[in-house]
mmCIF file of C-alpha atoms in Angstrom:
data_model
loop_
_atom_site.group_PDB
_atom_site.id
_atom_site.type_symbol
_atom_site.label_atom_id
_atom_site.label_comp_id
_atom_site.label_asym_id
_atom_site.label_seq_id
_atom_site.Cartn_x
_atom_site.Cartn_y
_atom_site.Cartn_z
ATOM 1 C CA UNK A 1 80.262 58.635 -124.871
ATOM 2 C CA UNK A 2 78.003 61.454 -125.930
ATOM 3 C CA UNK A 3 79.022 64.787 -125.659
ATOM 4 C CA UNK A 4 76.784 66.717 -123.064
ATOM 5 C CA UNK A 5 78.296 69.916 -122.577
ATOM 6 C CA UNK A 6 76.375 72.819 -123.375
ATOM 7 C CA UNK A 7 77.521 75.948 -125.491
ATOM 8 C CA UNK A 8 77.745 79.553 -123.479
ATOM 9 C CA UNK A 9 79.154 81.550 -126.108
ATOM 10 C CA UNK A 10 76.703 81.741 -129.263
ATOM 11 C CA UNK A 11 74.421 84.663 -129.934
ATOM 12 C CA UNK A 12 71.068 84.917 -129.015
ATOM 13 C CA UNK A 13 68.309 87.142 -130.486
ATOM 14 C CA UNK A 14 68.236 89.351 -128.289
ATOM 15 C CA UNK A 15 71.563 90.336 -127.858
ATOM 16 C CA UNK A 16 71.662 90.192 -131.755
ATOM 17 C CA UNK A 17 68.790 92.834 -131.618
ATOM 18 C CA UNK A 18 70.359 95.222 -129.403
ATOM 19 C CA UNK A 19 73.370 95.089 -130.821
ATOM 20 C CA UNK A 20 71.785 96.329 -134.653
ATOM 21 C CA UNK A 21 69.326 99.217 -132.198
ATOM 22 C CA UNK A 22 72.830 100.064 -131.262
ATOM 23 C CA UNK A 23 74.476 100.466 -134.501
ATOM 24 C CA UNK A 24 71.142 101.956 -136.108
ATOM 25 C CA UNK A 25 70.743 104.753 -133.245
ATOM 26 C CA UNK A 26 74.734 105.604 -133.930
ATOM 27 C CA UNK A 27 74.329 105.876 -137.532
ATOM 28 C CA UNK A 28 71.104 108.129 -137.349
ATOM 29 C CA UNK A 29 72.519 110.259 -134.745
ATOM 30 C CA UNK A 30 76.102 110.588 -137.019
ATOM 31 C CA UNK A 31 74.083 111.193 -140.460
ATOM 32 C CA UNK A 32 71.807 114.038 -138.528
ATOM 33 C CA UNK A 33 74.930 115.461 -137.282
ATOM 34 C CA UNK A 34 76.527 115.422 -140.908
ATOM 35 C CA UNK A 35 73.128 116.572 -142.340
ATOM 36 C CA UNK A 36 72.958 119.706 -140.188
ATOM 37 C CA UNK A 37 76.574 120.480 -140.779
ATOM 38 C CA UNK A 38 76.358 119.784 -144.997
ATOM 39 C CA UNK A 39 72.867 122.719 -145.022
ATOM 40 C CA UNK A 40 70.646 119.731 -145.866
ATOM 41 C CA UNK A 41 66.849 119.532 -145.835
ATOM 42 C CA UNK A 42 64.693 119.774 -143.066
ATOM 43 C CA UNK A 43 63.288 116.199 -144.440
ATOM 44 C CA UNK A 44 66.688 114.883 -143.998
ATOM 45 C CA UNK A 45 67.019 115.839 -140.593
ATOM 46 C CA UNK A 46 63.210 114.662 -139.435
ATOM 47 C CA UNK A 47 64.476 111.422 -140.953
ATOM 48 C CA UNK A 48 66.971 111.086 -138.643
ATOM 49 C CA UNK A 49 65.873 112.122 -135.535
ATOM 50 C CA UNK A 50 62.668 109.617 -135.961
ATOM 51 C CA UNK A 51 65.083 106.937 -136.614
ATOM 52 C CA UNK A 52 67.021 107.785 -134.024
ATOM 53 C CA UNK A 53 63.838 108.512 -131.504
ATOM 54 C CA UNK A 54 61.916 105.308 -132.514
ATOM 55 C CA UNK A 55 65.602 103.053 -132.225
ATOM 56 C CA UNK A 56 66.364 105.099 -128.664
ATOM 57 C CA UNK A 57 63.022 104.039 -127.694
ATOM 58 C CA UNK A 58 62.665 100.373 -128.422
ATOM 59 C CA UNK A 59 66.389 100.330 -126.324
ATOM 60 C CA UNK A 60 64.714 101.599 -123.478
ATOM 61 C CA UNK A 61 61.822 99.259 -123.265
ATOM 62 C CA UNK A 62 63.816 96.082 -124.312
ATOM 63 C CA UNK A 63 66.051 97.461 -121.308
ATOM 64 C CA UNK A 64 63.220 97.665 -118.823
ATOM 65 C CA UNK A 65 61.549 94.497 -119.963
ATOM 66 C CA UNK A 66 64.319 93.034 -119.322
ATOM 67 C CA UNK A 67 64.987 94.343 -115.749
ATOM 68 C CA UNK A 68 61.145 92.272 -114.579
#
């Protein structure tokens, strides 16, 4: 007999995705933080809030893409 059940539980890209906007927007938002807290460079913190504003963003319209 031939196995015909299908398999609920892997991954798929998209969840994959979101998951690493998640973890990116977390990390940029926590290095930001510790950059304005340690005195560093205004470079450092434009860094971060891009990252964070360009990871943010992509979240949203993944979210309402997905909503249609």
């Amino acid at each position: 007999m031939a196995n015909t059940t299908t398999r609920t539980d892997s991954l798929t890209r998209g969840e994959i995705a979101r998951t690493l906007l998640c973890s990116v927007v977390v990390i940029s938002a926590v290095s930001s933080t510790a950059a304005s807290l340690g005195g560093a460079d205004t470079r450092v913190h434009l860094l971060c809030g891009i990252v964070t504003v360009l990871c943010g963003g992509a979240l949203a319209v993944r979210g309402l893409r997905g909503r249609r």
